[in-house]
CSV table of C-alpha atoms in Angstrom, one decimal:
chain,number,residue,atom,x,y,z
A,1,UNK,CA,-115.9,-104.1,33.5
A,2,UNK,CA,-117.1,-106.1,30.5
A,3,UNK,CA,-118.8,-108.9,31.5
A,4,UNK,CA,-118.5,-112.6,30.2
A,5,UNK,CA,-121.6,-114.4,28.9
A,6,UNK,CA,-123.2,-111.5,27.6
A,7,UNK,CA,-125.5,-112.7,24.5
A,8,UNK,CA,-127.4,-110.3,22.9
A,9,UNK,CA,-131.3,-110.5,22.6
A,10,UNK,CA,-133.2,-111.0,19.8
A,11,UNK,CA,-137.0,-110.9,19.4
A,12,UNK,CA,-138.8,-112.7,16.7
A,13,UNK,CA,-140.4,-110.3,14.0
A,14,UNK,CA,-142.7,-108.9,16.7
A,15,UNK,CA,-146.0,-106.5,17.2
A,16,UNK,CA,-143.2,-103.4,18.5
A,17,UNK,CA,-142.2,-100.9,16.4
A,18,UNK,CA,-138.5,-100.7,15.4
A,19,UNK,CA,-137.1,-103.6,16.3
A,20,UNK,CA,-133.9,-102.3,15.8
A,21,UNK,CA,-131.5,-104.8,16.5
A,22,UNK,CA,-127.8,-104.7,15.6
A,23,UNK,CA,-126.7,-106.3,12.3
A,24,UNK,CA,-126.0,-109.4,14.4
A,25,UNK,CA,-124.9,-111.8,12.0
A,26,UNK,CA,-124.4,-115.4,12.3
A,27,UNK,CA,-121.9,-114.8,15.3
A,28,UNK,CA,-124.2,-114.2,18.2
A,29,UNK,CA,-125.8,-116.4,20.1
A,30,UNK,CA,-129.7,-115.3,19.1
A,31,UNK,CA,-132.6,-116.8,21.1
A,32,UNK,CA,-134.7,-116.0,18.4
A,33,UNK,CA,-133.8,-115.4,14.3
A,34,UNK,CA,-132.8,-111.6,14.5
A,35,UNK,CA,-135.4,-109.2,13.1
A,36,UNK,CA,-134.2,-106.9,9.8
A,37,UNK,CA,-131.7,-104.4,11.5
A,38,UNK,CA,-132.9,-101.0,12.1
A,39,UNK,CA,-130.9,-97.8,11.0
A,40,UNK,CA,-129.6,-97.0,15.2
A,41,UNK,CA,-127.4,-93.8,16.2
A,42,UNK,CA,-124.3,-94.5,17.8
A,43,UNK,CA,-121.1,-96.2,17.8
A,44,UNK,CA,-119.8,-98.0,14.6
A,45,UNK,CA,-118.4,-101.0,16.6
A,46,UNK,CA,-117.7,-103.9,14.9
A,47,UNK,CA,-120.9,-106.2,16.1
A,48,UNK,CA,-118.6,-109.5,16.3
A,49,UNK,CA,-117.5,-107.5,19.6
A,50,UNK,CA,-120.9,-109.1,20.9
A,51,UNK,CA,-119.4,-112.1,22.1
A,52,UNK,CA,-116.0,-111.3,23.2
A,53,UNK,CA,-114.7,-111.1,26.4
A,54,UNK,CA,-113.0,-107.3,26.4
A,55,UNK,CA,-111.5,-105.0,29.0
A,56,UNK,CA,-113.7,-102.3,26.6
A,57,UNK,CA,-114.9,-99.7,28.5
A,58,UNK,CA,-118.9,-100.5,28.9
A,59,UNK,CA,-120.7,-98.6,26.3
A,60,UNK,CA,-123.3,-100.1,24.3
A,61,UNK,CA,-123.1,-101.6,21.3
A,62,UNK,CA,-124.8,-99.5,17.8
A,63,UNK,CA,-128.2,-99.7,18.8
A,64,UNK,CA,-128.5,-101.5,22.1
A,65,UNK,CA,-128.1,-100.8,25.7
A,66,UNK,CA,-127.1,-102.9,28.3
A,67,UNK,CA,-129.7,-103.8,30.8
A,68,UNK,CA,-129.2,-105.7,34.3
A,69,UNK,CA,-132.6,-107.5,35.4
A,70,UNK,CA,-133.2,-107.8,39.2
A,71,UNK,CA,-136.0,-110.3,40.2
A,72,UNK,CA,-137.6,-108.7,43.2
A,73,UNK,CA,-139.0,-110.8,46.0
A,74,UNK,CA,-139.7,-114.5,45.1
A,75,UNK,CA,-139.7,-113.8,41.5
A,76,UNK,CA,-137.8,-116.5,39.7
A,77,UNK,CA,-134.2,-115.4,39.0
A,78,UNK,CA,-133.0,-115.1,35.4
A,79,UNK,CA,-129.8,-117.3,34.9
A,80,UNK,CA,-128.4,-114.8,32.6
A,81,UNK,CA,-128.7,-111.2,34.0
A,82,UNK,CA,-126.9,-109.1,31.3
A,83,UNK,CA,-128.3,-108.4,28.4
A,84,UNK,CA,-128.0,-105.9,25.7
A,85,UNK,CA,-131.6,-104.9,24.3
A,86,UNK,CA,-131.9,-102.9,20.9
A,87,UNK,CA,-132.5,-99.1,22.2
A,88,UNK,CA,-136.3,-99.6,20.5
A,89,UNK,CA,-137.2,-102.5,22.6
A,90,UNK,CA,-140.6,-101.5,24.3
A,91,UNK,CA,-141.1,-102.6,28.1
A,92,UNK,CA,-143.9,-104.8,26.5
A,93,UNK,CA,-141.3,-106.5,24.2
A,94,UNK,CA,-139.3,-107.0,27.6
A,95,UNK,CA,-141.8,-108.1,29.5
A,96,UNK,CA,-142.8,-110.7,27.4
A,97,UNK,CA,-139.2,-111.8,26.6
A,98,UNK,CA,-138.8,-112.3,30.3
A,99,UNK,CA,-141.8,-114.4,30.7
A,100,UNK,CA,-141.2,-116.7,27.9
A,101,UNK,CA,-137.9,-117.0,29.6
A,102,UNK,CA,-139.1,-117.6,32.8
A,103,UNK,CA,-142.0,-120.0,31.7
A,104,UNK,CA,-144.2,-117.7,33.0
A,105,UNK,CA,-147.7,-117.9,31.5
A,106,UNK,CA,-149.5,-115.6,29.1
A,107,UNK,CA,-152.0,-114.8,31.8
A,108,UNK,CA,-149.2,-114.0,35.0
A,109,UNK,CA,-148.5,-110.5,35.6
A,110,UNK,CA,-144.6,-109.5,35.7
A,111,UNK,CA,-143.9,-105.6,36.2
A,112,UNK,CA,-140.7,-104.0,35.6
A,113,UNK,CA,-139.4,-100.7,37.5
A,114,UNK,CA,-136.7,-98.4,37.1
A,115,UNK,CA,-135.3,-97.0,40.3
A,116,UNK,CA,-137.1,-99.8,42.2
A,117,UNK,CA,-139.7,-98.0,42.5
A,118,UNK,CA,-141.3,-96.5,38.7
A,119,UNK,CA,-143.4,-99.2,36.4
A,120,UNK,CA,-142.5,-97.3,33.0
A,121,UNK,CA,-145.5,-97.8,30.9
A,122,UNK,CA,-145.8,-100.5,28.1
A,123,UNK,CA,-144.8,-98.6,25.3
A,124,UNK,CA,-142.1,-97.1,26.6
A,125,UNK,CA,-138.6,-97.6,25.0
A,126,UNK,CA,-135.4,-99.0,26.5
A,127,UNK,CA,-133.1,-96.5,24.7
A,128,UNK,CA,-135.3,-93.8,26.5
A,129,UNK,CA,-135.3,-95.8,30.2
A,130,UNK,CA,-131.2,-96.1,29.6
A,131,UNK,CA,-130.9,-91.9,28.8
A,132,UNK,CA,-132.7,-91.5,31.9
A,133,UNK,CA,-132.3,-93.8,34.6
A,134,UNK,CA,-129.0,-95.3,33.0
A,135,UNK,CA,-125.6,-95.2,35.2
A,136,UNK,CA,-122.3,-97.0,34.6
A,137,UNK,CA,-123.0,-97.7,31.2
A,138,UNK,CA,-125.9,-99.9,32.1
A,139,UNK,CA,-129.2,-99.6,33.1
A,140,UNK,CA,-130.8,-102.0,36.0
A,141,UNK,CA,-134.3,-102.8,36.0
A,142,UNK,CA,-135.9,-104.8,38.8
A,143,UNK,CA,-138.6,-107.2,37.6
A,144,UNK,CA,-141.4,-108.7,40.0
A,145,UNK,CA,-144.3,-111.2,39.0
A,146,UNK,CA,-147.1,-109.9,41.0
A,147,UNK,CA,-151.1,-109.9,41.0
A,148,UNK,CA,-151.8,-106.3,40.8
A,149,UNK,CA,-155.7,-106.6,40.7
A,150,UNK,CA,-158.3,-109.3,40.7
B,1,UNK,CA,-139.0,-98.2,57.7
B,2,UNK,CA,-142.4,-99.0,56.9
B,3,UNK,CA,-143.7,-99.9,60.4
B,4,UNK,CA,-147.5,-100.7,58.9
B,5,UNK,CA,-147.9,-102.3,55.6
B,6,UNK,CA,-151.4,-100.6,54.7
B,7,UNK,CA,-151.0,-97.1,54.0
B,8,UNK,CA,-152.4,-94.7,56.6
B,9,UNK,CA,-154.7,-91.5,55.1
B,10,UNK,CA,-152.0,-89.3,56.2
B,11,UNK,CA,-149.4,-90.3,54.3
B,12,UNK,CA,-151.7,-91.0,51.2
B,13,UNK,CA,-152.7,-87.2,51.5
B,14,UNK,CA,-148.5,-86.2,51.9
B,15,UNK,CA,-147.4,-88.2,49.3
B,16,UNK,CA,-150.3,-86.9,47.4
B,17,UNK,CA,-149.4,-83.3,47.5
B,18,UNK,CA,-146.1,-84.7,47.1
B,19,UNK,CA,-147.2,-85.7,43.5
B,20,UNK,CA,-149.6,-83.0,42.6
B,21,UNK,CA,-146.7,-80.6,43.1
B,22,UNK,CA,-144.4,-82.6,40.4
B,23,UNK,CA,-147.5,-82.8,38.3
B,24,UNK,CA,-148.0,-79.0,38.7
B,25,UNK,CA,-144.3,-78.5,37.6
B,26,UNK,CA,-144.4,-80.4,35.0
B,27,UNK,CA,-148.0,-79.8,34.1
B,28,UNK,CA,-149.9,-83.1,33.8
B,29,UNK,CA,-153.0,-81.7,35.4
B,30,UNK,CA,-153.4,-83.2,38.7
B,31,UNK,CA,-155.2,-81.5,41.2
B,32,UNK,CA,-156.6,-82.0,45.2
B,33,UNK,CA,-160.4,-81.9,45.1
B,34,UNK,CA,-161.9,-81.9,49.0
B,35,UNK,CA,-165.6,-83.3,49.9
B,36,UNK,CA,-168.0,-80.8,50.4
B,37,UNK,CA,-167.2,-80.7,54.2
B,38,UNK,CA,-163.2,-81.1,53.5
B,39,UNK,CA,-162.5,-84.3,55.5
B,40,UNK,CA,-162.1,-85.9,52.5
B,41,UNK,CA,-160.2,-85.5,49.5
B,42,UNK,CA,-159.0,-87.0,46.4
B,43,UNK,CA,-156.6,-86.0,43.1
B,44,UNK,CA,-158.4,-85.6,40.3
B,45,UNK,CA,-156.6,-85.6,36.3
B,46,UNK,CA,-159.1,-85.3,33.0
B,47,UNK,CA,-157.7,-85.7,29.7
B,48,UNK,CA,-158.7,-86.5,26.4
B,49,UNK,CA,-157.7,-89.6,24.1
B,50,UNK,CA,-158.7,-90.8,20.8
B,51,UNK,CA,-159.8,-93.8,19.4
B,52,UNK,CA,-160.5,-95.6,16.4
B,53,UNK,CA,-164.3,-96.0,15.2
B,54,UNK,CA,-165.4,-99.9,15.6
B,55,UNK,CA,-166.4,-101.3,12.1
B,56,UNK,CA,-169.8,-101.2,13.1
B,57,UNK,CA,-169.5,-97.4,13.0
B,58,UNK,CA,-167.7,-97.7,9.7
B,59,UNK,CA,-171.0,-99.2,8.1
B,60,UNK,CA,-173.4,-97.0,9.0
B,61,UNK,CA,-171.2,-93.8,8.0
B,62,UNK,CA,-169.7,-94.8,4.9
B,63,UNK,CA,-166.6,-92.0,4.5
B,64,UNK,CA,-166.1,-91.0,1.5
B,65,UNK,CA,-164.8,-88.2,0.6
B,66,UNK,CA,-167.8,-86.4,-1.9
B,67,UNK,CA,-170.1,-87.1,1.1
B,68,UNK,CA,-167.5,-85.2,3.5
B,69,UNK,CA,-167.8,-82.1,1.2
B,70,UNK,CA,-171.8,-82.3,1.6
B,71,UNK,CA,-171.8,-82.3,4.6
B,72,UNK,CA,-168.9,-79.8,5.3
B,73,UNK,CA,-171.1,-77.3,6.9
B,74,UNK,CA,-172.7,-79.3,9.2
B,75,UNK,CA,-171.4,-79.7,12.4
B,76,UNK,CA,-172.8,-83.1,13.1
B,77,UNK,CA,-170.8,-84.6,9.7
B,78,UNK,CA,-169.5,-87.8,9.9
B,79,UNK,CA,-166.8,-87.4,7.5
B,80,UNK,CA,-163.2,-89.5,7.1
B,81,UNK,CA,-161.8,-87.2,9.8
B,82,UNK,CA,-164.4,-89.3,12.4
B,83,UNK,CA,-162.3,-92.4,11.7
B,84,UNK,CA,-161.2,-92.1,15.2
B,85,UNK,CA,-163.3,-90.5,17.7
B,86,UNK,CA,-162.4,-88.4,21.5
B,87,UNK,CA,-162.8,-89.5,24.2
B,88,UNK,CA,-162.7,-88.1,28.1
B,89,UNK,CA,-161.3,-90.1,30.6
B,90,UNK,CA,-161.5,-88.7,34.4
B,91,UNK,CA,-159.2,-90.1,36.6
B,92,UNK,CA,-159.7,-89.9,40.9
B,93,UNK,CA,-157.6,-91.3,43.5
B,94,UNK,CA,-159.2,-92.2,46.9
B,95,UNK,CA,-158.3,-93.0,49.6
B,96,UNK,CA,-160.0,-96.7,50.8
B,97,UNK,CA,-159.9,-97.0,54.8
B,98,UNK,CA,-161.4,-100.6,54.5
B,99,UNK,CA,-158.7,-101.7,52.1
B,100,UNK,CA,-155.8,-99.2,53.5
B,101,UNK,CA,-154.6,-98.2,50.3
B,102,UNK,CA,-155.1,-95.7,46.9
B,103,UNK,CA,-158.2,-96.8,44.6
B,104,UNK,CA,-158.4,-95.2,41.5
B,105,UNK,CA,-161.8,-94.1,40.1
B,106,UNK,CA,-162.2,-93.3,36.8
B,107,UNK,CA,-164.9,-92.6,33.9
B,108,UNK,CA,-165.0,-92.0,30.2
B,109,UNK,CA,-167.0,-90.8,28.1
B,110,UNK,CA,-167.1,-89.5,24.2
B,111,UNK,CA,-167.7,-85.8,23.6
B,112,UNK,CA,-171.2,-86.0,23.1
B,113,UNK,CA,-171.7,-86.8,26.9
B,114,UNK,CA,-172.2,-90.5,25.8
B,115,UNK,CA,-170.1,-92.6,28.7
B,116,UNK,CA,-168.7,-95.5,27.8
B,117,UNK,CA,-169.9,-98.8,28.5
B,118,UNK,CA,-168.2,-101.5,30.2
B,119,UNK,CA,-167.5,-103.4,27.4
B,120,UNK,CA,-166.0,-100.3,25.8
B,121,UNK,CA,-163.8,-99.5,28.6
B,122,UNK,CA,-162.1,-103.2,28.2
B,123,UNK,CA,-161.5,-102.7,24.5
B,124,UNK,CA,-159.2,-99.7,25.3
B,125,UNK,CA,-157.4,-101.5,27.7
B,126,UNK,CA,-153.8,-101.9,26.7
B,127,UNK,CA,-153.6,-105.1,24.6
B,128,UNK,CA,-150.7,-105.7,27.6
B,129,UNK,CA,-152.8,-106.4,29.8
B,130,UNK,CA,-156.2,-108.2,28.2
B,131,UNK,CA,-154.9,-111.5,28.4
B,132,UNK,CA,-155.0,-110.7,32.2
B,133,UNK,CA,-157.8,-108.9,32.3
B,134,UNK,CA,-160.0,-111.3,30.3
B,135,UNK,CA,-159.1,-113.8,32.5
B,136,UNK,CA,-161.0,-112.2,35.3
B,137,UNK,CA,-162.5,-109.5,34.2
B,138,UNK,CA,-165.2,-108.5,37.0
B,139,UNK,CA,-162.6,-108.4,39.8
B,140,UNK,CA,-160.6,-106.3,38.1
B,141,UNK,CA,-162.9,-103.3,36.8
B,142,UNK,CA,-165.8,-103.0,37.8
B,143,UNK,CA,-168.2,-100.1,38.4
B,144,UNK,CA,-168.7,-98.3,41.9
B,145,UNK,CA,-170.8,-95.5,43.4
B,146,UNK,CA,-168.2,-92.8,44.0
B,147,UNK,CA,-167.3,-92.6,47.5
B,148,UNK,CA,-167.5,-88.7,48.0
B,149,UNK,CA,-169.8,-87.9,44.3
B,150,UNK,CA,-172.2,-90.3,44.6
B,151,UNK,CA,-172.0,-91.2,40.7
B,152,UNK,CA,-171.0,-94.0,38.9
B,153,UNK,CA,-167.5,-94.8,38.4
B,154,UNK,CA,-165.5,-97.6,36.9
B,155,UNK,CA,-162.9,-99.1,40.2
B,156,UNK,CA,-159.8,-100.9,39.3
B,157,UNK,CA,-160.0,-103.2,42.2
B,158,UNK,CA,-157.9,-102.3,45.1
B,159,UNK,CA,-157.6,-106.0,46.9
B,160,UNK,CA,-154.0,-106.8,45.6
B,161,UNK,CA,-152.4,-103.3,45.9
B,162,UNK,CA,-151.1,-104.0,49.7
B,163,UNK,CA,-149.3,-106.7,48.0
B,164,UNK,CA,-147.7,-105.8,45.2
B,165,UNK,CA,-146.9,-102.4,47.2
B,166,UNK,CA,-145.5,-104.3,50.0
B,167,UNK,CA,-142.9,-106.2,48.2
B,168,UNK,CA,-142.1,-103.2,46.3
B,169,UNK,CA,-141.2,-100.7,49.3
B,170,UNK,CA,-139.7,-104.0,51.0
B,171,UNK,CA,-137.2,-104.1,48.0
B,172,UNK,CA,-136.5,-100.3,47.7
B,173,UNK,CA,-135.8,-100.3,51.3
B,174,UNK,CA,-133.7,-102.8,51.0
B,175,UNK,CA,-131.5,-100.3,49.4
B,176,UNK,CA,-132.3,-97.2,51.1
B,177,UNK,CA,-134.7,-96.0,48.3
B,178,UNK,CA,-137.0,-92.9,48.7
B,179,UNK,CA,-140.3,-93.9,47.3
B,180,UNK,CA,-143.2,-91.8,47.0
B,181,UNK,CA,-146.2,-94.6,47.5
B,182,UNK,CA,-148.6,-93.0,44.8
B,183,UNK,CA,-146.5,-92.5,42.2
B,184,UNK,CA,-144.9,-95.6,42.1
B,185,UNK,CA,-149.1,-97.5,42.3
B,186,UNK,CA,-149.8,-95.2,39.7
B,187,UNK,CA,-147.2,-95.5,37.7
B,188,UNK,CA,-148.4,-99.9,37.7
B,189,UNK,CA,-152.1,-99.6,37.8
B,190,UNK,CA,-152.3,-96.8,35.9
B,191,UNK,CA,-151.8,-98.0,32.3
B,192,UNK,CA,-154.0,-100.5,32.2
B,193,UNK,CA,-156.9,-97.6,32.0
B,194,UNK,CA,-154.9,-95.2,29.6
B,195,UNK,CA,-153.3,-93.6,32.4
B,196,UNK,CA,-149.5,-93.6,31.6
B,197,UNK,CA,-146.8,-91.5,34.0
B,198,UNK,CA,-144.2,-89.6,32.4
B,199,UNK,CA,-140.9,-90.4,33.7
B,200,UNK,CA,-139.7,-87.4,35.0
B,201,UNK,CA,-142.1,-88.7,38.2
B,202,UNK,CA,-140.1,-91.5,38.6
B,203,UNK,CA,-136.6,-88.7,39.2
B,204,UNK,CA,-138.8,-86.6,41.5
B,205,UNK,CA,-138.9,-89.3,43.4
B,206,UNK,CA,-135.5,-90.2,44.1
């Protein structure tokens, strides 16, 4: 159930509201400096359980949700797959995370759906996406760098 | 299967009613307009956003607040509650036999009857997209005759919808996903021109 490799993302201190992440200390393995932690509902799980390989069930972590990305067609595929995104995290915040990953331009396009099907709009929130479209703990979102007009 | 890639008018007027019925259920507004002679037809949404004043605006009606009381009784007052201003957005999906797939056709305009220019429109484009959209800006908005009006209406440009559309139903098919085709192009063109989905579309779907 618990997946190895499974380091949290962090965002620089960014345009979204709420960047809620975790109080991640020192421990994780943070792309980015981690942004001043957010009050978050939920569980009061240690956050050094980040990193560790568990046979805990798969909830998510105070203030994050796990997240599978999908690359759709011949979008570039993400090396790491699993990632646990702070509940505030806008589709916006994502999609730009995902480029920078990817190497993807400023100016590219990259869409994300839920059900592979439904673009959720920009400012939508992860947390929200993972109460609705979430199932076995996680919630998969398929990613596609497209042209969508021009 | 989809045996065609383009969409054929049928199925854009089924999955159409298909969406206008979630809308109705859910009340987001949508509703089928036909032509005059009903061989046509199109779904049709108005609503109304606001928007912050440009500086400009801010100079020539300074707001503060003694002058809001002068002018309390007069319904043209521009006052510190004109900081941000209404505006109407109509919102039309065709159906485009050349290109084989949904167009949407919109126009805005503030409550004086005022429409926006195009320069206006782009500055209430979601900052997500202006790096895109600056990039190429006139094939991506630009402003058409109305197929079944006849007025002026801003286009979001139709020629890469077969595309994106294609690789998306290739993928949900993939694994034996229902997709309704205009929600899911609305759902991605959509915000762009202020025209955000609620999610409960995206469940009606499946």
């Amino acid at each position: 159930m618990a997946e190895p490799e499974r380091p949290p993302m962090s965002l620089p201190g960014g345009s979204a509201a709420g960047e809620g992440a975790p109080e991640v200390g020192s421990d994780t393995n943070a792309l980015e400096p981690a942004p001043s932690a957010a009050v978050s509902p939920g569980t009061e799980e240690p956050t050094g359980d980040a990193k560790k390989k568990s046979n805990f069930p798969c909830f998510p972590l105070s203030g994050t949700v796990d997240v599978l990305l999908k690359a759709v067609g011949d979008t570039p595929i993400m090396k790491t797959k699993k990632w646990a995104v702070e509940r505030t995290r806008t589709i916006q915040g994502l999609i730009d995370f995902i480029k920078k990953f990817l190497k993807l331009v400023a100016s590219e396009q990259l869409f994300i759906y839920v059900n592979q099907s439904f673009a959720p709009s920009p400012d939508q929130e992860v947390g929200t996406l993972y109460e609705c479209f979430g199932s076995d703990g996680k919630l998969v979102l398929h990613y596609c760098k497209s042209q969508a007009w021009g | 299967m989809a045996e065609n890639e383009f969409l054929e008018e049928k199925t854009f007027k089924q999955h159409c009613a298909k969406f206008i019925k979630h809308s109705e259920e859910i009340g987001d507004g949508w509703e089928w307009r036909n032509s005059k002679d009903c061989s046509d037809g199109y779904m049709s949404k108005t609503h109304f956003q606001t928007r912050n004043r440009t500086s400009v605006t801010e100079q020539l009606f300074p707001q503060a607040e003694d002058d809001f009381e002068l002018f309390s009784d007069d319904s043209e007052a521009v006052g510190p509650a004109a900081a941000s201003e209404v505006i109407r957005y109509e919102y039309h999906v065709l159906y485009s036999c050349s290109y084989g797939v949904p167009v949407l056709y919109f126009r805005a305009s503030f409550l004086d009857g005022r429409p926006l220019t195009l320069k206006e429109i782009w500055d209430g484009v979601h900052q997500f997209y202006k790096a895109r959209l600056l990039q190429e800006p006139w094939s991506t908005i630009t402003q058409q005759e109305h197929p079944i009006l006849g007025q002026p209406f801003f286009v979001l440009h139709p020629c890469k919808t077969n595309e994106f559309m294609t690789s998306l139903l290739e993928n949900s098919e993939k694994d034996n996903r229902n997709i309704n085709y205009i929600t899911s192009w609305l759902s991605i063109v959509g915000p762009v021109v202020g025209l955000n989905l609620p999610l409960s579309y995206a469940k009606a779907m499946s």
